[in-house]
């Protein structure tokens, strides 16, 4: 079983798992990178997982479904423009000997879901779409800061060795913000070096490791005193309350350049 990021658009990844001549993809915003990989590697596509309704995650689904007859799964509380099996918290998808657990992680969109699996003899895998990024989190478009904070808390409880498969290569720009929040965080400084090296070699910074994210990602660290102090320095009116601190951290990032 192999986990592969297929680059799409300018900074998306379509995650692919290959297993005995079959493939599963996550959030194929474009069909073409998937079709090309399948042809080059002579695999058959039989499963598509979708995390949320945005076009850069769903644009290629209909044509891949039509071409391969692949089974499609997606969030129960969003409407997607193709036939799919709706999933909510606690539902599972079985594929290639893997069991994917569905997690409800609304915030970026109202019905965003994530998929987590523990393969035998390999590190766990998380497909989190646009909820958690390395060093950051998704913009809150349809949900509330309270929901996004809860989503962060849900993901933070997964095993530390989980491979975090985010849908975008946003790491370096996220880390610029993370450094503004916690300039003295040594783990963060080391991680910046590591990611800059990877990007200078044109390699993905992903998957990230959840344990590392817990040390460096300000959105997973919004209850740490260093992060609270930074948010209060940026927005002095911030009340000492989890959701408000998280909300102001997210707004700070929205305008950060
Ligand atoms: Zn999105
Ligand atoms: Fe996206």
Short mmCIF file of C-alpha atoms and ligand atoms in Angstrom, two decimals:
data_model
loop_
_atom_site.label_atom_id
_atom_site.label_comp_id
_atom_site.label_asym_id
_atom_site.label_seq_id
_atom_site.Cartn_x
_atom_site.Cartn_y
_atom_site.Cartn_z
CA UNK A 1 0.00 0.00 0.00
CA UNK A 2 1.43 3.31 -1.15
CA UNK A 3 0.34 6.86 -0.40
CA UNK A 4 1.05 9.36 -3.21
CA UNK A 5 0.30 13.10 -3.57
CA UNK A 6 -0.67 14.03 -7.14
CA UNK A 7 -0.20 17.76 -7.73
CA UNK A 8 -3.24 19.52 -9.24
CA UNK A 9 -4.01 23.15 -10.15
CA UNK A 10 -1.33 25.41 -8.65
CA UNK A 11 -1.15 24.13 -5.08
CA UNK A 12 -3.65 21.27 -4.58
CA UNK A 13 -2.78 17.65 -3.89
CA UNK A 14 -5.03 14.79 -4.93
CA UNK A 15 -4.04 11.99 -2.53
CA UNK A 16 -3.90 8.52 -4.06
CA UNK A 17 -3.54 5.13 -2.39
CA UNK A 18 -2.41 2.24 -4.56
CA UNK A 19 -3.06 -1.32 -3.52
CA UNK A 20 -2.72 -4.44 -5.70
CA UNK A 21 -3.49 -2.76 -9.00
CA UNK A 22 -6.35 -0.71 -7.61
CA UNK A 23 -6.41 2.93 -6.61
CA UNK A 24 -8.37 5.22 -4.32
CA UNK A 25 -8.22 9.00 -4.69
CA UNK A 26 -9.26 11.82 -2.40
CA UNK A 27 -10.73 15.14 -3.57
CA UNK A 28 -9.95 14.94 -7.30
CA UNK A 29 -10.54 18.56 -8.29
CA UNK A 30 -9.21 17.60 -11.71
CA UNK A 31 -9.56 14.23 -13.46
CA UNK A 32 -6.48 14.57 -15.64
CA UNK A 33 -3.65 14.09 -13.07
CA UNK A 34 -5.47 10.94 -11.86
CA UNK A 35 -6.13 9.58 -15.34
CA UNK A 36 -2.50 10.12 -16.29
CA UNK A 37 -1.20 8.35 -13.16
CA UNK A 38 -3.59 5.41 -13.67
CA UNK A 39 -2.45 4.99 -17.29
CA UNK A 40 1.26 5.27 -16.47
CA UNK A 41 0.98 2.82 -13.58
CA UNK A 42 -1.69 0.55 -15.06
CA UNK A 43 -4.04 0.75 -12.10
CA UNK A 44 -7.84 0.78 -11.93
CA UNK A 45 -9.67 3.47 -10.01
CA UNK A 46 -12.45 2.06 -7.86
CA UNK A 47 -12.95 4.48 -4.97
CA UNK A 48 -13.20 8.27 -4.57
CA UNK A 49 -13.41 10.04 -1.21
CA UNK A 50 -14.62 13.65 -1.08
CA UNK A 51 -14.16 15.89 2.00
CA UNK A 52 -16.28 18.92 1.00
CA UNK A 53 -18.13 20.50 -1.89
CA UNK A 54 -15.59 23.07 -3.20
CA UNK A 55 -14.81 22.80 -6.90
CA UNK A 56 -11.06 22.34 -6.41
CA UNK A 57 -11.94 19.11 -4.56
CA UNK A 58 -14.83 17.83 -6.68
CA UNK A 59 -14.29 19.08 -10.27
CA UNK A 60 -12.87 15.78 -11.56
CA UNK A 61 -15.24 13.41 -9.75
CA UNK A 62 -18.04 13.10 -12.32
CA UNK A 63 -15.75 12.23 -15.22
CA UNK A 64 -13.67 9.77 -13.15
CA UNK A 65 -16.86 8.15 -11.88
CA UNK A 66 -18.17 7.83 -15.40
CA UNK A 67 -14.92 6.55 -16.82
CA UNK A 68 -14.14 3.99 -14.08
CA UNK A 69 -17.45 3.27 -12.37
CA UNK A 70 -15.66 4.16 -9.13
CA UNK A 71 -17.67 4.25 -5.93
CA UNK A 72 -17.88 7.82 -4.55
CA UNK A 73 -18.24 8.84 -0.88
CA UNK A 74 -18.84 12.33 0.48
CA UNK A 75 -20.35 14.42 3.26
CA UNK A 76 -23.99 13.69 4.12
CA UNK A 77 -24.83 17.30 4.90
CA UNK A 78 -23.52 18.89 1.69
CA UNK A 79 -24.96 18.49 -1.77
CA UNK A 80 -22.57 17.32 -4.45
CA UNK A 81 -23.37 17.34 -8.19
CA UNK A 82 -22.93 13.58 -8.72
CA UNK A 83 -24.17 10.33 -7.24
CA UNK A 84 -22.43 9.40 -3.99
CA UNK A 85 -22.72 7.53 -0.73
CA UNK A 86 -23.35 10.09 2.05
CA UNK A 87 -21.23 9.77 5.22
CA UNK A 88 -21.40 11.26 8.69
CA UNK A 89 -19.43 10.93 11.94
CA UNK A 90 -18.97 7.27 12.82
CA UNK A 91 -19.61 5.87 9.33
CA UNK A 92 -16.85 3.75 7.81
CA UNK A 93 -15.58 3.06 4.29
CA UNK A 94 -13.90 -0.26 3.55
CA UNK A 95 -11.43 -0.34 0.72
CA UNK A 96 -8.39 -2.50 -0.07
CA UNK A 97 -8.24 -3.94 3.44
CA UNK A 98 -8.38 -0.45 4.97
CA UNK A 99 -11.17 0.94 7.10
CA UNK A 100 -11.69 4.71 6.88
CA UNK A 101 -13.48 6.29 9.82
CA UNK A 102 -15.51 9.40 9.06
CA UNK A 103 -15.03 12.45 11.28
CA UNK A 104 -17.31 15.50 11.19
CA UNK A 105 -15.05 18.57 11.02
CA UNK A 106 -17.26 21.51 9.95
CA UNK A 107 -15.87 25.04 9.83
CA UNK A 108 -14.30 25.57 6.40
CA UNK A 109 -17.63 24.41 4.97
CA UNK A 110 -20.77 23.50 6.91
CA UNK A 111 -20.56 19.75 6.29
CA UNK A 112 -16.81 19.13 5.88
CA UNK A 113 -15.74 15.59 6.80
CA UNK A 114 -12.34 13.93 7.25
CA UNK A 115 -11.24 10.31 6.82
CA UNK A 116 -8.89 8.49 9.21
CA UNK A 117 -7.48 5.01 8.79
CA UNK A 118 -5.04 2.75 10.63
CA UNK A 119 -3.42 0.42 8.07
CA UNK A 120 -1.78 -2.69 9.51
CA UNK A 121 1.97 -2.23 10.07
CA UNK A 122 1.92 1.36 8.78
CA UNK A 123 1.37 4.77 10.31
CA UNK A 124 -2.24 6.00 10.36
CA UNK A 125 -3.50 8.22 7.54
CA UNK A 126 -5.72 11.30 7.80
CA UNK A 127 -7.37 12.96 4.81
CA UNK A 128 -8.49 16.29 6.20
CA UNK A 129 -9.24 18.32 3.05
CA UNK A 130 -9.17 22.03 3.84
CA UNK A 131 -9.65 21.68 7.62
CA UNK A 132 -6.09 21.25 8.89
CA UNK A 133 -3.05 22.37 6.90
CA UNK A 134 0.55 21.99 7.91
CA UNK A 135 1.18 25.04 10.07
CA UNK A 136 -2.35 26.35 9.55
CA UNK A 137 -6.05 25.67 9.13
CA UNK A 138 -8.68 26.37 6.49
CA UNK A 139 -10.53 29.65 6.19
CA UNK A 140 -13.88 29.65 7.95
CA UNK A 141 -16.30 30.15 5.05
CA UNK A 142 -19.56 28.51 6.13
CA UNK A 143 -19.03 27.39 9.71
CA UNK A 144 -18.16 29.21 12.92
CA UNK A 145 -14.90 29.65 14.84
CA UNK A 146 -16.40 27.41 17.56
CA UNK A 147 -16.89 24.64 15.00
CA UNK A 148 -13.39 25.02 13.60
CA UNK A 149 -11.86 24.95 17.08
CA UNK A 150 -13.84 21.79 17.80
CA UNK A 151 -12.56 20.30 14.54
CA UNK A 152 -8.98 21.11 15.63
CA UNK A 153 -9.68 19.42 18.97
CA UNK A 154 -11.11 16.34 17.22
CA UNK A 155 -8.06 15.98 14.99
CA UNK A 156 -5.67 16.64 17.90
CA UNK A 157 -6.90 13.48 19.65
CA UNK A 158 -5.76 11.19 16.81
CA UNK A 159 -2.50 9.22 17.29
CA UNK A 160 0.62 11.41 17.07
CA UNK A 161 2.16 9.31 14.31
CA UNK A 162 -0.83 10.00 12.02
CA UNK A 163 0.23 11.12 8.52
CA UNK A 164 -1.72 14.32 7.88
CA UNK A 165 -2.65 14.48 4.19
CA UNK A 166 -3.79 18.05 3.58
CA UNK A 167 -5.29 19.10 0.26
CA UNK A 168 -3.01 22.11 -0.34
CA UNK A 169 0.70 22.94 -0.30
CA UNK A 170 0.26 26.04 1.85
CA UNK A 171 2.95 25.09 4.37
CA UNK A 172 5.57 27.82 3.84
CA UNK A 173 3.09 30.70 3.87
CA UNK A 174 1.39 29.19 6.94
CA UNK A 175 4.75 28.94 8.67
CA UNK A 176 5.46 32.61 8.03
CA UNK A 177 2.35 33.38 10.06
CA UNK A 178 3.19 30.74 12.69
CA UNK A 179 6.58 32.44 13.18
CA UNK A 180 4.84 35.78 13.73
CA UNK A 181 2.71 34.13 16.43
CA UNK A 182 5.45 32.11 18.15
CA UNK A 183 8.87 33.46 17.10
CA UNK A 184 10.63 31.68 19.99
CA UNK A 185 9.19 28.22 19.30
CA UNK A 186 12.29 26.07 18.65
CA UNK A 187 10.37 23.16 17.12
CA UNK A 188 8.76 25.64 14.74
CA UNK A 189 12.12 27.15 13.75
CA UNK A 190 13.49 23.68 12.97
CA UNK A 191 10.37 22.76 11.00
CA UNK A 192 10.63 25.94 8.89
CA UNK A 193 14.18 24.94 7.88
CA UNK A 194 13.06 21.42 7.01
CA UNK A 195 10.12 22.61 4.88
CA UNK A 196 12.15 25.30 3.10
CA UNK A 197 14.65 22.63 2.10
CA UNK A 198 11.90 20.35 0.76
CA UNK A 199 10.30 23.15 -1.26
CA UNK A 200 13.67 24.27 -2.65
CA UNK A 201 13.96 20.73 -4.04
CA UNK A 202 10.39 20.98 -5.33
CA UNK A 203 9.25 18.22 -2.95
CA UNK A 204 5.94 18.21 -1.04
CA UNK A 205 6.07 19.14 2.66
CA UNK A 206 3.24 16.62 3.12
CA UNK A 207 2.15 14.36 4.63
CA UNK A 208 2.88 16.18 7.88
CA UNK A 209 3.07 14.32 11.17
CA UNK A 210 0.33 15.12 13.66
CA UNK A 211 2.77 15.14 16.61
CA UNK A 212 4.84 17.80 14.82
CA UNK A 213 1.73 19.85 14.05
CA UNK A 214 0.86 19.83 17.76
CA UNK A 215 4.25 21.44 18.41
CA UNK A 216 4.22 24.02 15.62
CA UNK A 217 0.70 24.78 14.32
CA UNK A 218 -0.79 27.83 16.09
CA UNK A 219 -4.35 26.67 15.31
CA UNK A 220 -3.73 23.44 17.25
CA UNK A 221 -1.99 25.49 19.96
CA UNK A 222 -4.55 28.22 20.55
CA UNK A 223 -4.73 27.41 24.28
CA UNK A 224 -0.96 27.71 24.78
CA UNK A 225 0.03 30.80 26.76
CA UNK A 226 2.47 31.94 24.04
CA UNK A 227 -0.32 31.91 21.43
CA UNK A 228 -2.84 33.58 23.75
CA UNK A 229 -0.35 36.37 24.50
CA UNK A 230 0.37 36.92 20.81
CA UNK A 231 -3.33 37.11 19.93
CA UNK A 232 -3.92 39.59 22.77
CA UNK A 233 -1.02 41.73 21.58
CA UNK A 234 -2.57 41.75 18.09
CA UNK A 235 -6.17 42.28 19.27
CA UNK A 236 -6.04 43.75 22.81
CA UNK A 237 -9.83 43.52 23.29
CA UNK A 238 -9.76 39.70 23.02
CA UNK A 239 -11.51 38.10 25.99
CA UNK A 240 -9.75 35.26 27.75
CA UNK A 241 -12.03 32.69 26.22
CA UNK A 242 -11.05 29.75 23.97
CA UNK A 243 -13.35 30.45 21.02
CA UNK A 244 -12.67 34.19 20.94
CA UNK A 245 -8.92 33.64 21.04
CA UNK A 246 -9.21 31.10 18.23
CA UNK A 247 -11.49 33.42 16.20
CA UNK A 248 -9.07 36.35 16.52
CA UNK A 249 -6.11 34.11 15.66
CA UNK A 250 -7.96 33.10 12.47
CA UNK A 251 -8.85 36.72 11.58
CA UNK A 252 -5.24 37.77 12.19
CA UNK A 253 -4.16 35.11 9.68
CA UNK A 254 -6.82 36.20 7.15
CA UNK A 255 -5.12 39.59 6.71
CA UNK A 256 -1.54 38.47 7.30
CA UNK A 257 0.97 39.04 4.49
ZN1 LIG B 1 -12.12 24.19 0.22
FE1 LIG B 2 -9.34 23.62 -1.38
#
